[in-house]
XYZ file of C-alpha atoms in Angstrom:
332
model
C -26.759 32.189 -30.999
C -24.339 32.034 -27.708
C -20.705 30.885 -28.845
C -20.683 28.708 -25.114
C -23.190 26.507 -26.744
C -21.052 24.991 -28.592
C -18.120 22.783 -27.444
C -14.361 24.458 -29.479
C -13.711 21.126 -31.871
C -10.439 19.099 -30.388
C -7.114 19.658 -31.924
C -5.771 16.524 -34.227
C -2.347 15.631 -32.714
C -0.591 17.924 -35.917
C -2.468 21.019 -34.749
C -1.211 20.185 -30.912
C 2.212 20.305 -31.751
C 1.912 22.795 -34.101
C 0.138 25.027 -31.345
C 2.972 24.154 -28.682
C 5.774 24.854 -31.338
C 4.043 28.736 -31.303
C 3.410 28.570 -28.078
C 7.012 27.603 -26.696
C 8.945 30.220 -29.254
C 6.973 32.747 -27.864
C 7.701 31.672 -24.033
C 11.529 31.475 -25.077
C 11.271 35.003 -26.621
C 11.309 37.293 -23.777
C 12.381 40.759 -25.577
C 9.468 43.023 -25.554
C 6.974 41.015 -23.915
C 4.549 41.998 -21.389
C 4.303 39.826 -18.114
C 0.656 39.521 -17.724
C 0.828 38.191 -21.694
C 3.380 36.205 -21.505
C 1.614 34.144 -17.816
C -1.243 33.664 -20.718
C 0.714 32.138 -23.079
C 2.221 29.870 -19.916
C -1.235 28.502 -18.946
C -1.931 27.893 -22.428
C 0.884 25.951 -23.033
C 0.323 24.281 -20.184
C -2.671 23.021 -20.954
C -1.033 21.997 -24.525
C 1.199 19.841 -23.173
C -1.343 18.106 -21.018
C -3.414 17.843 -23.810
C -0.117 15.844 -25.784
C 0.595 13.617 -22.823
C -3.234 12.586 -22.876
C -2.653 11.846 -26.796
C 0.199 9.119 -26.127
C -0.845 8.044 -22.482
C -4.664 8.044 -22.963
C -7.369 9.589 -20.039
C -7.808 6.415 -17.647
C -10.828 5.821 -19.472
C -9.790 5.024 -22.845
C -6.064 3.555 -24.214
C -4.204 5.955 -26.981
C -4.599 5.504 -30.339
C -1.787 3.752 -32.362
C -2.554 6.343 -35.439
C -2.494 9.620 -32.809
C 0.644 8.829 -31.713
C 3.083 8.390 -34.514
C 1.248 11.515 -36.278
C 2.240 13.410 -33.181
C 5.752 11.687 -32.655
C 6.430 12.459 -35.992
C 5.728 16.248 -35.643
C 7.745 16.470 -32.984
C 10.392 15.214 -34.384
C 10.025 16.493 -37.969
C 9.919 20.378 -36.794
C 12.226 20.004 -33.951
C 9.862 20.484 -31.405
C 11.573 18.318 -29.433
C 14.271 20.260 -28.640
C 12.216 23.776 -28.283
C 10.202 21.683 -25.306
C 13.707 20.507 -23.135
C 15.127 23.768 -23.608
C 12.089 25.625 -22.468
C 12.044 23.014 -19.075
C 13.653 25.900 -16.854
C 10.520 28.412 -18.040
C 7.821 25.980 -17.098
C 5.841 25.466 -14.023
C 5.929 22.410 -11.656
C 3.060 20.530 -13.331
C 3.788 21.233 -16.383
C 7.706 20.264 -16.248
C 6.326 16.892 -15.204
C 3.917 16.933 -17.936
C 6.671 17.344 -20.616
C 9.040 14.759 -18.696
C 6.556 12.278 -19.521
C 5.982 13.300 -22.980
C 9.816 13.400 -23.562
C 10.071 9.777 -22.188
C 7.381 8.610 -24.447
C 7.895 10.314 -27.201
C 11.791 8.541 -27.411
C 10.128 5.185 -27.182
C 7.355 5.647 -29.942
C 8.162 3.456 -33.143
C 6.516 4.538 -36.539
C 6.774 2.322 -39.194
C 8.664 -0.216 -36.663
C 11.402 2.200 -36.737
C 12.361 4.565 -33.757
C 12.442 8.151 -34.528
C 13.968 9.428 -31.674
C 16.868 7.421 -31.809
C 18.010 8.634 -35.226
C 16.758 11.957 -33.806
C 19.502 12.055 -30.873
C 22.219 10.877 -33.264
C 21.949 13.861 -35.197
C 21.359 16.127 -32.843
C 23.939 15.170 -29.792
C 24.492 18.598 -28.235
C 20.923 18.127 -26.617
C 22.697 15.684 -24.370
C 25.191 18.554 -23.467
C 22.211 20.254 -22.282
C 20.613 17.554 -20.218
C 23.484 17.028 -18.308
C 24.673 20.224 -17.481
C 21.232 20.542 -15.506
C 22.660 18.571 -13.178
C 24.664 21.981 -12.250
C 21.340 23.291 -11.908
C 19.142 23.848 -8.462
C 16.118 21.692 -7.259
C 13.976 19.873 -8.835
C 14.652 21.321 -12.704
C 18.237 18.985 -11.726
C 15.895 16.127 -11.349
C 14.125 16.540 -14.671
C 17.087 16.844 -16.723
C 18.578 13.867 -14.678
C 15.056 11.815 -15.554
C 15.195 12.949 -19.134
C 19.324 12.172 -19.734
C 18.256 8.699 -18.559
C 15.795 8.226 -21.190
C 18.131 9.477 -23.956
C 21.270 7.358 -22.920
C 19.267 4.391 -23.243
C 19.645 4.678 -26.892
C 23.263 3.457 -27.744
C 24.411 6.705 -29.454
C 23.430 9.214 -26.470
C 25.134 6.443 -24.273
C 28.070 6.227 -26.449
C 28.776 9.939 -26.510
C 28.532 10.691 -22.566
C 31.204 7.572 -22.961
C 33.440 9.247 -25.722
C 33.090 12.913 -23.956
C 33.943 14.918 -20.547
C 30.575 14.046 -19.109
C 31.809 10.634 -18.009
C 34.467 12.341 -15.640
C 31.849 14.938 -14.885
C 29.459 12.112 -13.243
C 31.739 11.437 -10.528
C 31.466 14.806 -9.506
C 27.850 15.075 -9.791
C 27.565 11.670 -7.261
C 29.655 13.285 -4.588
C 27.045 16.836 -4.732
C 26.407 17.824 -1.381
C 22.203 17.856 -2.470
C 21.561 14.152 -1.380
C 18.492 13.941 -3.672
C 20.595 15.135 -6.867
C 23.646 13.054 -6.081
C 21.203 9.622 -5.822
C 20.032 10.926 -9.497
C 23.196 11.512 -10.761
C 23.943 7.864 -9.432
C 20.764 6.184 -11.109
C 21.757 7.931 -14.521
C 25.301 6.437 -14.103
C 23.503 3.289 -13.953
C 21.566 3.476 -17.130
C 24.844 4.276 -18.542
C 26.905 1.339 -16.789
C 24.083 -0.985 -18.343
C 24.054 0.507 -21.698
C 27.756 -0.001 -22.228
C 29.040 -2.447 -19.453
C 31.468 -3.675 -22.174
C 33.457 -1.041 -22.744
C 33.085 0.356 -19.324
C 34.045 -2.854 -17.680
C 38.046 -1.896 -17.869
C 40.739 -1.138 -15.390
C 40.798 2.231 -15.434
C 36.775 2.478 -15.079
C 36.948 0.831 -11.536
C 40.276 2.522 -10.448
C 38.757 6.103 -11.217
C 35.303 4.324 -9.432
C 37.420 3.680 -6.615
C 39.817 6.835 -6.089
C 36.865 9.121 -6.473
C 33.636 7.565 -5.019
C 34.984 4.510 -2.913
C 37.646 6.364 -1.174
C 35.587 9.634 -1.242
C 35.741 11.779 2.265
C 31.287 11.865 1.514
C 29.938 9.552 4.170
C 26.833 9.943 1.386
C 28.771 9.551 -1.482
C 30.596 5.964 -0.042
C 27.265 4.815 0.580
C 26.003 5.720 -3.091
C 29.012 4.375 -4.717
C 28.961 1.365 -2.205
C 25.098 0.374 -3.477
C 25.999 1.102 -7.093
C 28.827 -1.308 -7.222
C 26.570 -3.822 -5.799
C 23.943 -3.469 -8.171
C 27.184 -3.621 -10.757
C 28.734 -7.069 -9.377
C 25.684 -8.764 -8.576
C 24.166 -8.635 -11.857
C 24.548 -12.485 -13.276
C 25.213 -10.648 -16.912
C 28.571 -8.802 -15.396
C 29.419 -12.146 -13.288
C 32.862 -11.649 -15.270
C 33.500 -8.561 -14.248
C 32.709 -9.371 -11.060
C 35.380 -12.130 -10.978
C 37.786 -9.739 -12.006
C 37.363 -6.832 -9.466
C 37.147 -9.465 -6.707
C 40.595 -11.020 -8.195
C 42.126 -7.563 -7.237
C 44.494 -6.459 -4.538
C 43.658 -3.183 -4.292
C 40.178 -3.442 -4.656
C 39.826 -5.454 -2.190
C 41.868 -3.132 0.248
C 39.117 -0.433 -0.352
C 36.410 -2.682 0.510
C 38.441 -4.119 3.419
C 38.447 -0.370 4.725
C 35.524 1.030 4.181
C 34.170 -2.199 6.195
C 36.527 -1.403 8.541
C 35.177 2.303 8.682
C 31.867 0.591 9.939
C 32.978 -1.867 12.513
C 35.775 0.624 14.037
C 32.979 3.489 14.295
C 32.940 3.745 18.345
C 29.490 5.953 17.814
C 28.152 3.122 15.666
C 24.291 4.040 15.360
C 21.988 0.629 16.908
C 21.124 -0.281 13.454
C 24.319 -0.986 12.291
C 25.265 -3.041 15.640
C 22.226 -4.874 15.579
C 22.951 -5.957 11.544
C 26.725 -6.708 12.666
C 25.882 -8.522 15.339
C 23.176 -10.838 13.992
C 25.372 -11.442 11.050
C 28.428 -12.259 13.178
C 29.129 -15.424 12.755
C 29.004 -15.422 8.966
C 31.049 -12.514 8.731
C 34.045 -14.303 11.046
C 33.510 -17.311 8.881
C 34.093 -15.375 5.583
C 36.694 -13.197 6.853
C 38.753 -16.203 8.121
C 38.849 -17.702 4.812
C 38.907 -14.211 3.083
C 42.434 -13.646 1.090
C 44.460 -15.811 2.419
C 46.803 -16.813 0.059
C 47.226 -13.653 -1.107
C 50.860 -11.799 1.153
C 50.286 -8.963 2.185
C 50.810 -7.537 5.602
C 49.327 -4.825 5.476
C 45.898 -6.278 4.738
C 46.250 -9.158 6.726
C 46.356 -6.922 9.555
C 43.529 -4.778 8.464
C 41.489 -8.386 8.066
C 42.307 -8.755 11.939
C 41.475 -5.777 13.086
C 38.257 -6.426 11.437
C 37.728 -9.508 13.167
C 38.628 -8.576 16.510
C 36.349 -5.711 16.454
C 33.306 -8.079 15.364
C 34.268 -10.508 18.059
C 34.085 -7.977 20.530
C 30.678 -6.756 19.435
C 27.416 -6.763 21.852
C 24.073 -6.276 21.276
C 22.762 -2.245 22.315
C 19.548 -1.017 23.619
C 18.259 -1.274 20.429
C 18.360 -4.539 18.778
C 16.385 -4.815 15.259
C 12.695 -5.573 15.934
C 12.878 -7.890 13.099
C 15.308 -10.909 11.683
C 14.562 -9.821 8.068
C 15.695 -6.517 8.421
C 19.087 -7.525 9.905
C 20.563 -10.816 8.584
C 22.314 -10.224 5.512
C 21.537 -13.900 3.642
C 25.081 -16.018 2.367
């Protein structure tokens, strides 16, 4: 009888990870083994971890089973798989990479027993952070992985807590002002996840006045703009509303702002965009200036304010107003 007549019977979700656990070691080990092998072992693996994300996403055509899950998150987790499959990111190919960033992200969200593995997982085993985000140091798209992975990890309180407590909270700032546009905006989203996780502690003086000196004030048109949206994002969040009250409250805070607005309206090359969104916003923005610091003395400011203002007032329309209201007014 033909062996193709028969269909090989499915792995149970121990046997997957137990199969990827072989499979990775051996794709880590790279003394003594032959290339053609060793692209075997790849695909396999591959089509292991596609096989685990199907376990905890499902196929499209049928939802994953409660009991398949936690028997697989547990594995992972009980023979450190985990860690094997984020240091063996660089080895994989594209697909697969993705493949494990999903499995990564679910497999910190699973809860057995009504109790989250992975949390107590990363407590114990912190230096995997280390890992994650020094691949921001590393190029194209493996960067973006590790930045997609650090995000899920720092949204449990102790992975959030130690990029707090350690040198990668001075070593965001210099991953925001990267000169790869795509990995700087990643670097900024993770910062976010952290800023949420911790707003509390991070809420302080000295966060905002390194936030200022380094991304605010920073010589990166890119990197201004980045920072710029993030501190939005920051202020405008109703949960931070007294934070927000005291960064607005400051003197030198509002000098940065003041500047880098005046960066925009004092551009003489100002692209039609930006004239078309000052110019259809004019009359709130002379209205707000005009009552904007005033009883605060400083000289200085006051006649960066009117600089402002006159600049505004002199404003006209270009060749190329916006085609459309709601992409140019900027609502009180």
């Amino acid at each position: 009888m033909k062996k193709g007549l028969f269909k090989q019977k499915p792995r149970t979700p121990v046997e997957l990870v137990h199969h990827a656990r072989e499979l990775l070691i051996f794709v880590n080990n790279k003394t003594g083994t032959r290339e053609h092998k060793r692209e075997e072992k790849l695909v396999d693996l591959s089509k292991t971890i596609l096989e685990i994300r199907t376990v905890l996403y499902g196929n499209g055509e049928s939802e994953p089973h409660p009991d398949a899950c936690s028997q697989l998150t547990q594995e992972f987790f009980k023979e450190d798989t985990f860690r094997l499959l984020i240091i063996s990111l660089p080895n994989l190919k594209l697909g697969a990479r993705q493949d494990a960033t999903h499995v990564i992200a679910n497999l910190q969200r699973q809860r057995v027993n009504s109790r989250l593995i992975a949390s107590q997982y990363l407590e114990n085993n912190l230096d995997l952070v280390d890992v994650l985000i020094h691949g921001y140091e590393e190029d194209g798209d493996i960067a973006l992985t590790y930045g997609a992975i650090t995000r899920e990890c720092i949204r449990h309180q102790s992975g959030a807590r130690y990029v707090l407590e350690s040198e990668h909270m001075k070593k965001f700032f210099d991953y925001i002002q990267m000169p790869n546009f795509e990995i700087a905006s990643d670097a900024v989203a993770t910062f976010k996840v952290e800023y949420d996780q911790l707003k509390l502690l991070l809420s302080g003086c000295q966060f905002f006045k390194e936030y200022n000196s380094q991304l605010l004030e920073s010589t990166s048109y890119f990197t201004r703009r980045n920072a710029i949206k993030l501190l939005g994002d920051i202020l405008l969040d109703r949960s931070n509303c007294a934070v927000m009250v005291r960064y607005v409250s400051s003197l030198d805070n509002m000098r940065i702002l003041m500047n880098l607005l005046r960066l925009f309206v004092a551009n003489q090359n100002k692209p039609p965009e930006v004239v078309s969104i000052l110019v259809t916003n004019k009359h709130k923005l002379l209205k707000f200036l005009g009552n904007f610091n005033n009883d605060k003395a400083d000289e200085q400011f006051q006649a960066d304010k009117q600089q402002v203002i006159s600049e505004i007032i002199s404003l006209k329309q270009k060749d190329h107003p916006c085609t459309s209201l709601d992409n140019c007014e900027v609502p009180c």
